[in-house]
CSV table of C-alpha atoms and ligand atoms in Angstrom, one decimal:
chain,number,residue,atom,x,y,z
A,1,MET,CA,0.3,38.0,-34.3
A,2,LYS,CA,2.0,34.3,-33.1
A,3,VAL,CA,-0.6,32.5,-30.6
A,4,ASP,CA,1.3,29.6,-28.6
A,5,VAL,CA,-1.1,26.8,-28.7
A,6,PRO,CA,-1.4,25.0,-25.4
A,7,ALA,CA,0.2,21.3,-25.6
A,8,ILE,CA,-3.5,20.6,-23.5
A,9,GLY,CA,-3.0,17.0,-24.0
A,10,ARG,CA,0.4,16.9,-22.1
A,11,PRO,CA,1.1,17.5,-18.3
A,12,ARG,CA,4.0,20.0,-17.5
A,13,PHE,CA,6.0,19.7,-14.5
A,14,ALA,CA,7.3,22.7,-12.8
A,15,ALA,CA,9.0,20.2,-10.0
A,16,LEU,CA,8.8,16.7,-10.4
A,17,PRO,CA,6.9,14.5,-7.2
A,18,PRO,CA,8.6,12.8,-4.1
A,19,LEU,CA,9.8,9.6,-5.3
A,20,SER,CA,9.6,6.2,-2.9
A,21,LEU,CA,11.2,2.7,-4.1
A,22,TYR,CA,8.4,0.3,-3.3
A,23,VAL,CA,10.3,-3.9,-3.5
A,24,HIS,CA,8.5,-6.9,-3.1
A,25,ILE,CA,9.3,-10.3,-1.9
A,26,PRO,CA,6.8,-12.8,-3.2
A,27,TRP,CA,7.0,-15.8,-1.2
A,28,CYS,CA,5.5,-17.0,2.2
A,29,VAL,CA,5.2,-20.2,4.3
A,30,ARG,CA,1.4,-20.8,3.2
A,31,LYS,CA,-0.8,-18.7,1.3
A,32,CYS,CA,-3.6,-17.5,3.7
A,33,PRO,CA,-7.0,-18.7,2.1
A,34,TYR,CA,-8.0,-14.8,1.7
A,35,CYS,CA,-5.0,-13.4,0.1
A,36,ASP,CA,-5.4,-11.8,-2.5
A,37,PHE,CA,-1.8,-10.3,-3.2
A,38,ASN,CA,0.9,-11.3,-5.4
A,39,SER,CA,2.3,-14.5,-2.6
A,40,HIS,CA,3.4,-17.8,-3.3
A,41,GLU,CA,4.2,-20.7,-1.3
A,42,ALA,CA,7.6,-20.7,-0.9
A,43,ARG,CA,8.1,-24.8,-0.4
A,44,GLY,CA,11.4,-25.2,0.6
A,45,ASP,CA,14.1,-21.8,0.9
A,46,PRO,CA,13.4,-19.4,-1.1
A,47,PRO,CA,16.0,-18.6,-3.7
A,48,GLU,CA,17.1,-15.3,-1.6
A,49,ASP,CA,20.6,-14.3,-3.6
A,50,ALA,CA,19.5,-14.8,-7.0
A,51,TYR,CA,16.1,-12.9,-6.2
A,52,VAL,CA,18.3,-9.8,-4.6
A,53,ASP,CA,20.8,-10.4,-7.8
A,54,ALA,CA,17.4,-9.1,-10.4
A,55,LEU,CA,15.8,-7.3,-7.8
A,56,LEU,CA,19.3,-4.7,-8.3
A,57,ALA,CA,19.6,-5.9,-11.6
A,58,ASP,CA,15.8,-4.4,-12.2
A,59,LEU,CA,16.5,-1.0,-10.2
A,60,GLU,CA,19.3,-0.9,-12.6
A,61,PHE,CA,17.2,-1.1,-15.6
A,62,ALA,CA,14.7,1.3,-14.1
A,63,LEU,CA,17.7,4.2,-13.9
A,64,PRO,CA,17.0,6.2,-16.9
A,65,ALA,CA,13.3,6.7,-15.8
A,66,ILE,CA,14.3,8.1,-12.3
A,67,TRP,CA,18.1,9.5,-12.6
A,68,GLY,CA,19.4,12.0,-10.6
A,69,ARG,CA,16.0,11.7,-8.4
A,70,LYS,CA,16.5,11.3,-4.4
A,71,VAL,CA,14.8,8.5,-2.5
A,72,ALA,CA,12.5,9.4,0.3
A,73,THR,CA,11.2,6.5,1.3
A,74,VAL,CA,11.7,2.5,0.7
A,75,PHE,CA,8.7,0.2,1.3
A,76,ILE,CA,9.9,-4.0,1.0
A,77,GLY,CA,6.7,-5.7,1.6
A,78,GLY,CA,5.4,-9.0,0.1
A,79,GLY,CA,4.4,-12.0,0.4
A,80,THR,CA,6.4,-11.7,3.4
A,81,PRO,CA,10.3,-10.3,3.4
A,82,SER,CA,11.1,-11.4,6.8
A,83,LEU,CA,11.0,-14.6,5.5
A,84,PHE,CA,14.7,-13.4,3.8
A,85,SER,CA,17.5,-13.8,6.1
A,86,ALA,CA,19.0,-10.5,7.5
A,87,ALA,CA,22.4,-10.7,5.4
A,88,ALA,CA,20.1,-11.3,2.1
A,89,ILE,CA,18.2,-7.7,3.5
A,90,ASP,CA,21.5,-6.1,4.0
A,91,ARG,CA,22.5,-6.3,0.5
A,92,LEU,CA,19.7,-5.3,-0.8
A,93,LEU,CA,19.8,-2.5,0.8
A,94,ALA,CA,23.2,-1.8,0.3
A,95,GLY,CA,23.0,-2.3,-3.5
A,96,ILE,CA,19.6,-0.1,-3.7
A,97,ARG,CA,22.3,2.8,-1.6
A,98,ALA,CA,25.0,2.0,-4.6
A,99,ARG,CA,22.2,2.9,-7.0
A,100,VAL,CA,20.6,5.4,-5.9
A,101,PRO,CA,20.4,9.0,-3.8
A,102,LEU,CA,18.9,7.8,-0.7
A,103,SER,CA,17.6,10.9,1.8
A,104,PRO,CA,19.7,10.6,4.8
A,105,ASP,CA,16.3,10.4,6.8
A,106,ALA,CA,14.8,7.6,4.6
A,107,GLU,CA,11.8,5.5,6.3
A,108,ILE,CA,12.8,2.2,5.3
A,109,THR,CA,9.9,-0.2,5.9
A,110,LEU,CA,9.8,-4.3,5.8
A,111,GLU,CA,6.8,-6.1,6.4
A,112,ALA,CA,6.7,-9.4,8.7
A,113,ASN,CA,4.8,-11.8,9.8
A,114,PRO,CA,5.3,-13.4,13.4
A,115,GLY,CA,5.1,-16.8,12.4
A,116,THR,CA,8.7,-15.9,10.8
A,117,PHE,CA,9.8,-14.1,14.1
A,118,GLU,CA,13.2,-14.6,15.2
A,119,ARG,CA,15.0,-12.0,17.6
A,120,ASP,CA,18.3,-12.1,15.8
A,121,ARG,CA,16.5,-11.6,12.3
A,122,PHE,CA,14.9,-8.2,13.6
A,123,ALA,CA,18.1,-6.7,15.2
A,124,GLY,CA,19.7,-7.7,12.2
A,125,PHE,CA,17.0,-6.4,9.7
A,126,LYS,CA,17.9,-3.3,12.1
A,127,ALA,CA,21.3,-3.1,11.8
A,128,ALA,CA,21.0,-3.2,7.7
A,129,GLY,CA,18.9,0.3,7.9
A,130,VAL,CA,15.8,-0.9,8.5
A,131,ASN,CA,13.6,1.7,10.6
A,132,ARG,CA,10.2,0.5,10.7
A,133,LEU,CA,8.7,-2.5,11.0
A,134,SER,CA,5.4,-3.6,9.9
A,135,LEU,CA,4.0,-6.9,11.5
A,136,GLY,CA,1.3,-8.4,10.3
A,137,ILE,CA,-0.6,-9.5,13.7
A,138,GLN,CA,-4.1,-9.8,11.9
A,139,SER,CA,-5.6,-10.7,15.5
A,140,PHE,CA,-5.2,-11.7,19.4
A,141,ASP,CA,-7.6,-14.4,19.2
A,142,ASP,CA,-6.7,-18.1,18.5
A,143,ALA,CA,-9.7,-18.9,16.9
A,144,HIS,CA,-9.6,-16.4,14.6
A,145,LEU,CA,-6.1,-16.6,13.5
A,146,ALA,CA,-6.8,-20.7,13.1
A,147,ALA,CA,-9.6,-19.2,10.7
A,148,LEU,CA,-7.5,-17.2,8.8
A,149,GLY,CA,-5.5,-19.7,8.1
A,150,ARG,CA,-2.1,-18.1,9.3
A,151,ILE,CA,1.0,-19.6,11.0
A,152,HIS,CA,1.2,-18.3,14.2
A,153,ASP,CA,-0.5,-18.4,17.2
A,154,VAL,CA,-1.1,-15.0,20.0
A,155,ARG,CA,1.5,-16.7,21.8
A,156,GLU,CA,4.3,-16.0,18.9
A,157,ALA,CA,2.2,-12.8,17.8
A,158,ARG,CA,2.8,-11.5,21.1
A,159,ALA,CA,6.2,-12.4,21.3
A,160,ALA,CA,7.5,-10.9,17.7
A,161,ALA,CA,5.0,-7.4,18.3
A,162,GLU,CA,7.3,-7.3,21.9
A,163,ALA,CA,10.5,-8.1,20.0
A,164,ALA,CA,9.5,-5.3,16.9
A,165,LEU,CA,9.2,-2.5,19.5
A,166,ALA,CA,12.1,-3.0,21.6
A,167,ILE,CA,14.2,-3.4,18.4
A,168,PHE,CA,12.8,-0.3,16.2
A,169,GLY,CA,10.7,1.4,17.9
A,170,ASN,CA,8.7,2.5,14.7
A,171,VAL,CA,6.4,-0.4,14.5
A,172,ASN,CA,3.0,-1.4,12.8
A,173,PHE,CA,0.5,-3.7,13.3
A,174,ASP,CA,-1.6,-5.0,10.6
A,175,LEU,CA,-5.3,-6.1,12.2
A,176,MET,CA,-8.2,-6.8,10.4
A,177,TYR,CA,-12.2,-7.0,11.7
A,178,ALA,CA,-15.1,-8.4,10.4
A,179,LEU,CA,-13.6,-11.8,11.0
A,180,PRO,CA,-15.4,-15.4,10.2
A,181,GLU,CA,-18.2,-15.2,13.8
A,182,GLN,CA,-16.3,-12.3,14.7
A,183,THR,CA,-18.6,-10.6,17.8
A,184,VAL,CA,-18.1,-6.6,18.8
A,185,GLY,CA,-17.2,-8.1,22.2
A,186,GLN,CA,-14.7,-9.5,20.4
A,187,ALA,CA,-13.9,-7.1,18.1
A,188,ARG,CA,-13.1,-4.7,20.9
A,189,ALA,CA,-11.0,-7.1,22.9
A,190,ASP,CA,-8.4,-7.4,19.8
A,191,VAL,CA,-8.0,-3.7,20.1
A,192,ALA,CA,-7.7,-4.1,23.7
A,193,ALA,CA,-5.1,-6.3,23.1
A,194,ALA,CA,-3.3,-4.5,20.2
A,195,LEU,CA,-3.2,-0.7,22.3
A,196,ALA,CA,-1.8,-2.4,25.4
A,197,PHE,CA,1.7,-2.8,23.3
A,198,GLY,CA,1.2,0.7,22.4
A,199,PRO,CA,2.5,0.7,18.8
A,200,PRO,CA,2.8,4.2,17.0
A,201,HIS,CA,1.2,2.7,14.1
A,202,LEU,CA,-2.2,0.9,13.3
A,203,SER,CA,-3.7,-0.5,10.3
A,204,PHE,CA,-7.3,-1.5,10.6
A,205,TYR,CA,-8.9,-3.9,7.9
A,206,HIS,CA,-12.2,-4.8,6.7
A,207,LEU,CA,-11.4,-8.3,5.8
A,208,THR,CA,-12.8,-8.6,2.5
A,209,LEU,CA,-13.3,-11.7,0.2
A,210,GLU,CA,-11.2,-11.1,-3.0
A,211,PRO,CA,-12.0,-12.9,-6.2
A,212,ASN,CA,-9.3,-15.7,-6.8
A,213,THR,CA,-9.0,-16.5,-2.7
A,214,LEU,CA,-9.9,-20.0,-1.2
A,215,PHE,CA,-12.4,-17.6,0.8
A,216,HIS,CA,-13.8,-16.3,-2.3
A,217,ARG,CA,-15.1,-19.8,-3.5
A,218,TYR,CA,-15.5,-21.3,-0.3
A,219,PRO,CA,-17.2,-18.0,1.7
A,220,PRO,CA,-16.7,-18.0,6.2
A,221,PRO,CA,-19.3,-17.2,7.9
A,222,LEU,CA,-18.7,-13.1,7.7
A,223,PRO,CA,-20.7,-10.8,9.5
A,224,ASP,CA,-23.5,-9.1,7.4
A,225,ASP,CA,-22.9,-5.4,6.7
A,226,ASP,CA,-25.1,-4.4,9.7
A,227,ALA,CA,-22.8,-6.4,12.6
A,228,ALA,CA,-19.6,-5.5,10.3
A,229,ALA,CA,-20.7,-1.8,10.7
A,230,ASP,CA,-21.2,-2.4,14.5
A,231,ILE,CA,-17.6,-3.4,14.5
A,232,GLU,CA,-16.1,-0.9,12.8
A,233,ASP,CA,-17.6,1.8,14.6
A,234,ALA,CA,-16.6,-0.1,18.1
A,235,VAL,CA,-13.0,-0.6,16.5
A,236,HIS,CA,-12.5,3.4,15.2
A,237,ALA,CA,-14.4,5.0,19.2
A,238,ALA,CA,-11.9,2.7,20.6
A,239,LEU,CA,-8.6,3.9,18.4
A,240,ALA,CA,-10.1,7.6,18.8
A,241,ASP,CA,-10.0,6.8,22.6
A,242,ALA,CA,-6.8,6.1,22.9
A,243,GLY,CA,-5.2,9.1,21.1
A,244,TYR,CA,-5.0,7.1,17.3
A,245,ARG,CA,-6.1,9.5,14.7
A,246,GLN,CA,-7.8,7.9,11.4
A,247,TYR,CA,-5.7,9.9,9.0
A,248,GLU,CA,-6.2,7.7,6.1
A,249,THR,CA,-9.6,5.1,5.4
A,250,SER,CA,-7.6,2.0,7.5
A,251,ALA,CA,-4.4,3.9,8.8
A,252,PHE,CA,-4.6,5.0,12.6
A,253,ALA,CA,-1.1,6.5,14.3
A,254,ARG,CA,-0.4,8.6,16.9
A,255,ALA,CA,0.3,12.3,16.4
A,256,GLY,CA,3.3,12.0,14.4
A,257,HIS,CA,3.9,8.5,13.0
A,258,ALA,CA,2.0,9.0,9.9
A,259,CYS,CA,3.3,6.2,7.5
A,260,ARG,CA,5.4,8.8,5.1
A,261,HIS,CA,5.7,6.1,2.3
A,262,ASN,CA,1.8,5.3,2.1
A,263,LEU,CA,1.5,9.0,2.4
A,264,ASN,CA,3.3,9.6,-0.9
A,265,TYR,CA,1.2,6.8,-2.5
A,266,TRP,CA,-2.8,9.0,-1.5
A,267,GLN,CA,-0.4,12.5,-2.0
A,268,PHE,CA,-0.1,11.2,-5.5
A,269,GLY,CA,4.0,11.1,-5.6
A,270,ASP,CA,5.6,8.9,-7.8
A,271,TYR,CA,6.8,5.2,-6.7
A,272,LEU,CA,9.3,2.6,-8.3
A,273,GLY,CA,7.9,-0.7,-7.5
A,274,ILE,CA,10.6,-3.4,-8.3
A,275,GLY,CA,10.4,-7.1,-8.1
A,276,ALA,CA,7.6,-9.6,-9.3
A,277,GLY,CA,4.4,-8.4,-10.0
A,278,ALA,CA,5.2,-4.7,-8.6
A,279,HIS,CA,4.1,-1.6,-10.1
A,280,SER,CA,5.3,2.1,-10.9
A,281,LYS,CA,3.6,5.3,-11.3
A,282,LEU,CA,6.6,7.6,-13.0
A,283,SER,CA,6.6,11.5,-13.5
A,284,LEU,CA,8.9,12.6,-16.5
A,285,PRO,CA,8.7,16.8,-17.1
A,286,ASP,CA,5.8,15.6,-20.1
A,287,ARG,CA,4.3,12.6,-19.1
A,288,VAL,CA,3.1,10.6,-16.4
A,289,PHE,CA,3.1,6.2,-16.7
A,290,ARG,CA,2.4,3.0,-15.2
A,291,GLN,CA,4.8,0.0,-15.0
A,292,VAL,CA,4.1,-3.1,-14.1
A,293,ARG,CA,6.7,-6.3,-13.9
A,294,TRP,CA,5.9,-9.4,-14.5
A,295,LYS,CA,3.9,-11.4,-11.7
A,296,GLN,CA,5.3,-14.9,-11.1
A,297,PRO,CA,8.8,-15.3,-9.6
A,298,LYS,CA,10.6,-18.1,-12.2
A,299,GLN,CA,9.0,-15.8,-15.1
A,300,TYR,CA,10.6,-12.4,-13.1
A,301,LEU,CA,13.8,-13.9,-12.7
A,302,ASP,CA,14.0,-14.9,-15.9
A,303,GLN,CA,12.7,-12.0,-17.8
A,304,VAL,CA,15.2,-9.9,-15.7
A,305,GLY,CA,18.1,-12.3,-16.9
A,306,ARG,CA,17.1,-11.2,-20.5
A,307,GLY,CA,16.8,-7.7,-19.4
A,308,LEU,CA,13.0,-7.6,-20.0
A,309,PRO,CA,11.8,-6.9,-16.7
A,310,LEU,CA,8.6,-4.9,-17.5
A,311,GLN,CA,4.8,-6.7,-18.5
A,312,GLU,CA,4.2,-3.5,-19.5
A,313,GLU,CA,4.4,0.1,-19.6
A,314,THR,CA,1.5,2.7,-20.0
A,315,THR,CA,0.9,6.5,-20.2
A,316,VAL,CA,-1.8,7.8,-17.6
A,317,THR,CA,-3.8,9.7,-20.2
A,318,ARG,CA,-5.4,13.7,-19.2
A,319,ASP,CA,-9.0,11.6,-19.0
A,320,ASP,CA,-8.2,9.3,-16.4
A,321,ILE,CA,-5.4,11.2,-14.4
A,322,GLY,CA,-8.4,12.6,-12.2
A,323,PHE,CA,-9.4,10.0,-11.3
A,324,GLU,CA,-6.4,8.1,-10.9
A,325,PHE,CA,-5.3,11.4,-8.3
A,326,MET,CA,-8.7,11.5,-6.2
A,327,LEU,CA,-8.6,7.7,-6.0
A,328,ASN,CA,-5.8,8.1,-3.8
A,329,ALA,CA,-6.4,11.9,-2.4
A,330,LEU,CA,-9.8,10.9,-0.8
A,331,ARG,CA,-8.5,8.2,1.2
A,332,LEU,CA,-6.5,11.1,3.5
A,333,THR,CA,-9.2,12.6,6.4
A,334,ASP,CA,-7.7,15.9,5.2
A,335,GLY,CA,-7.4,15.7,2.0
A,336,VAL,CA,-4.9,17.5,-0.2
A,337,THR,CA,-4.4,20.8,-1.2
A,338,ALA,CA,-6.0,22.1,-3.9
A,339,ALA,CA,-2.5,23.1,-5.4
A,340,SER,CA,-1.4,19.8,-5.2
A,341,PHE,CA,-3.0,17.9,-8.0
A,342,ALA,CA,-1.7,20.4,-10.6
A,343,GLN,CA,1.8,20.0,-8.4
A,344,ARG,CA,0.9,16.3,-8.8
A,345,THR,CA,-0.8,15.8,-11.9
A,346,GLY,CA,0.8,18.3,-13.9
A,347,TYR,CA,-2.6,19.7,-14.9
A,348,PRO,CA,-5.0,22.5,-13.9
A,349,LEU,CA,-7.6,21.7,-11.1
A,350,ALA,CA,-9.6,22.8,-13.6
A,351,ILE,CA,-9.6,19.5,-15.7
A,352,VAL,CA,-12.1,18.3,-12.6
A,353,GLU,CA,-13.7,21.2,-11.6
A,354,ARG,CA,-17.6,19.9,-12.9
A,355,GLU,CA,-17.1,17.0,-11.2
A,356,LEU,CA,-15.6,18.8,-8.2
A,357,ASP,CA,-18.4,20.9,-8.1
A,358,VAL,CA,-20.9,17.9,-7.9
A,359,ALA,CA,-19.0,16.2,-5.1
A,360,VAL,CA,-19.2,19.6,-3.0
A,361,ARG,CA,-22.9,20.1,-4.0
A,362,ARG,CA,-23.7,16.6,-3.1
A,363,GLY,CA,-22.4,16.9,0.7
A,364,LEU,CA,-19.1,14.5,0.1
A,365,VAL,CA,-16.6,17.4,-0.1
A,366,ASP,CA,-15.8,20.6,1.8
A,367,ALA,CA,-16.4,23.4,-0.4
A,368,HIS,CA,-12.9,25.1,1.4
A,369,PRO,CA,-11.0,26.3,-1.9
A,370,ALA,CA,-8.3,26.1,-0.4
A,371,THR,CA,-8.2,22.3,-0.1
A,372,ILE,CA,-9.5,19.0,-1.5
A,373,ARG,CA,-11.5,17.3,1.5
A,374,PRO,CA,-13.9,14.3,2.1
A,375,THR,CA,-16.6,15.2,4.5
A,376,ALA,CA,-18.0,12.4,7.1
A,377,LEU,CA,-20.0,11.7,4.6
A,378,GLY,CA,-17.8,11.3,1.3
A,379,ARG,CA,-15.4,9.0,3.8
A,380,ARG,CA,-18.6,7.0,4.3
A,381,PHE,CA,-19.4,6.1,0.7
A,382,LEU,CA,-15.5,6.6,0.2
A,383,ASN,CA,-16.8,4.3,-3.5
A,384,ASP,CA,-19.7,6.6,-5.1
A,385,LEU,CA,-17.5,9.9,-4.0
A,386,GLN,CA,-14.5,8.3,-6.2
A,387,ALA,CA,-16.0,6.7,-9.1
A,388,LEU,CA,-17.4,10.5,-9.6
A,389,PHE,CA,-14.6,11.4,-11.1
A,390,LEU,CA,-14.5,8.8,-13.9
A,391,ARG,CA,-14.7,10.0,-16.6
A,392,ASP,CA,-17.8,8.4,-19.0
A,393,GLY,CA,-16.0,6.3,-21.2
A,394,ALA,CA,-13.8,4.6,-18.5
A,395,ARG,CA,-16.8,4.4,-16.2
A,396,ASP,CA,-18.3,1.1,-17.2
A,397,ALA,CA,-14.2,-0.4,-18.4
A,398,VAL,CA,-12.7,0.7,-15.4
A,399,ALA,CA,-13.3,-1.7,-12.3
A,400,VAL,CA,-12.8,0.8,-9.4
A,401,PRO,CA,-9.3,-0.5,-8.5
A,402,MET,CA,-8.8,-1.1,-5.2
A,403,VAL,CA,-6.3,1.2,-3.3
A,404,ARG,CA,-4.1,-1.5,-2.1
A,405,ARG,CA,-4.8,-2.5,1.6
A,406,GLU,CA,-2.0,0.3,2.1
A,407,PRO,CA,-0.9,0.5,-1.2
A,408,ALA,CA,1.5,-2.7,-1.3
A,409,GLN,CA,0.7,-2.4,-4.3
A,410,PRO,CA,-0.2,0.8,-5.5
A,411,ALA,CA,-3.2,0.4,-5.3
A,412,GLY,CA,-2.5,-0.7,-2.3
A,413,HIS,CA,0.1,-2.5,0.9
A,414,GLY,CA,-0.1,-3.4,4.3
A,415,GLY,CA,1.1,-0.2,6.9
B,501,LIG,C1,1.2,-8.2,2.4
B,501,LIG,S1,0.3,-8.7,3.9
B,501,LIG,C2,1.4,-8.3,5.5
B,501,LIG,C3,2.9,-8.8,5.7
B,501,LIG,C4,2.7,-10.3,6.0
B,501,LIG,N1,2.7,-11.2,4.6
B,501,LIG,C5,1.5,-10.8,7.1
B,501,LIG,O1,0.6,-11.4,6.3
B,501,LIG,O2,2.0,-11.1,8.0
B,501,LIG,C6,-0.3,-7.1,3.5
B,501,LIG,C7,-2.1,-6.9,5.3
B,501,LIG,O3,-2.7,-6.5,4.0
B,501,LIG,C8,-3.7,-7.6,5.2
B,501,LIG,N2,-4.8,-8.2,4.1
B,501,LIG,C9,-4.4,-9.1,3.1
B,501,LIG,N3,-5.3,-10.3,2.4
B,501,LIG,C10,-6.8,-9.1,3.0
B,501,LIG,C11,-8.1,-8.8,2.8
B,501,LIG,N4,-8.6,-10.1,2.6
B,501,LIG,N5,-9.0,-8.5,3.2
B,501,LIG,C12,-8.8,-7.5,4.3
B,501,LIG,N6,-6.8,-7.1,4.6
B,501,LIG,C13,-6.3,-8.3,4.1
B,501,LIG,C14,-3.2,-7.6,6.2
B,501,LIG,O4,-3.7,-7.2,7.2
B,501,LIG,C15,-2.1,-8.6,5.8
B,501,LIG,O5,-1.3,-7.9,7.2
B,502,LIG,S1,-1.4,-12.6,4.0
B,502,LIG,FE1,0.9,-11.8,4.0
B,502,LIG,S2,1.5,-14.3,5.0
B,502,LIG,FE2,-1.1,-14.3,4.0
B,502,LIG,S3,-0.2,-15.0,2.3
B,502,LIG,FE3,-1.5,-12.7,2.4
B,502,LIG,S4,1.1,-11.9,2.2
B,502,LIG,FE4,1.5,-14.0,2.5
């Protein structure tokens, strides 16, 4: 009798996951001392024409990997995409539309720094098709903005916030807490100032000292762990009181305004990332793979010119995929359906059953069989919970990747 031997080493997809497009713009006016994103001081005008040409060429090289698939969301992140002119963003979005089928209701987000704000430029982004603006405000306190090395003050932040809400409506503010010498009262004042604008979405990030930043080398006087926990509790309580639901570790939204692009990362959807240093996670019927593009802007431009935008491409193995799925899914307050594990990884849930049992027994994940949802304890000790899913071999070798403060580069972007 002939027995079918399952190809257990390979994933099998009945249907491929939803697909998002991330576009990285790697320049800023000045590098902030806390920032580890792939962002570079522009020193004059960035070469926007050459860069848009390169992005569109990069997208064309990538087409075979996403052939025929609809793109549900686009996120233009950085760096500071608002440094680019509206004409450049218009050419970029027109070029994307001409090359991939964009859903008619696609969410199209652009990140903006209030220090680059001009009303006409915001209106131009909207006319180009951007329908969601993510504004890097960070704080409504001039002393903290100065301590963070920001290029704008509170007055400019307020002007940008007002214009963003008037022009786009669908707006996110990025704010950080546990700032140098910040008190609970000051953090509460920051939240109150943000809430006074009533944006549909707020991202609140705990300021962290990232390797290879100026703050890591010369640490500022940050609140200690207890003080930072008090600030976090106060910030979260104020947001909940105002009707914002924390749907992810750092993301808060009024009903119906969760960021669809970032949700796709956390639900382990597919994403193609184009631009300097951008990351991709893509699925084929029997393979899941990651790509990284050349990181330095000049190197990226040169390599795209040679038809070689990729610095690295790796297959995600059966041993790693359970951890990668959980790293994202467990950030979500509601978690994900148990069925989505097989739909998004191509493997049965059985490959992580042992680890899930341990997580449930330790009270870190709900026992409900139809969902995979972190408990309040699991959310509080998220790193420990995620680490349960690391396979023994990888446990020592893999530093837990930072899920980007909003997976700009998943792991991680702004909201
Ligand atoms: C690419 S930036 C957003 C757009 C623009 N570059 C800006 O800063 O205005 C993404 C967000 O990540 C957050 N971020 C960056 N570095 C961080 C750090 N070390 N700790 C916590 N949040 C950080 C900031 O809130 C920032 O707005
Ligand atoms: S926080 Fe934003 S503006 Fe500052 S260096 Fe990073 S990407 Fe650029």
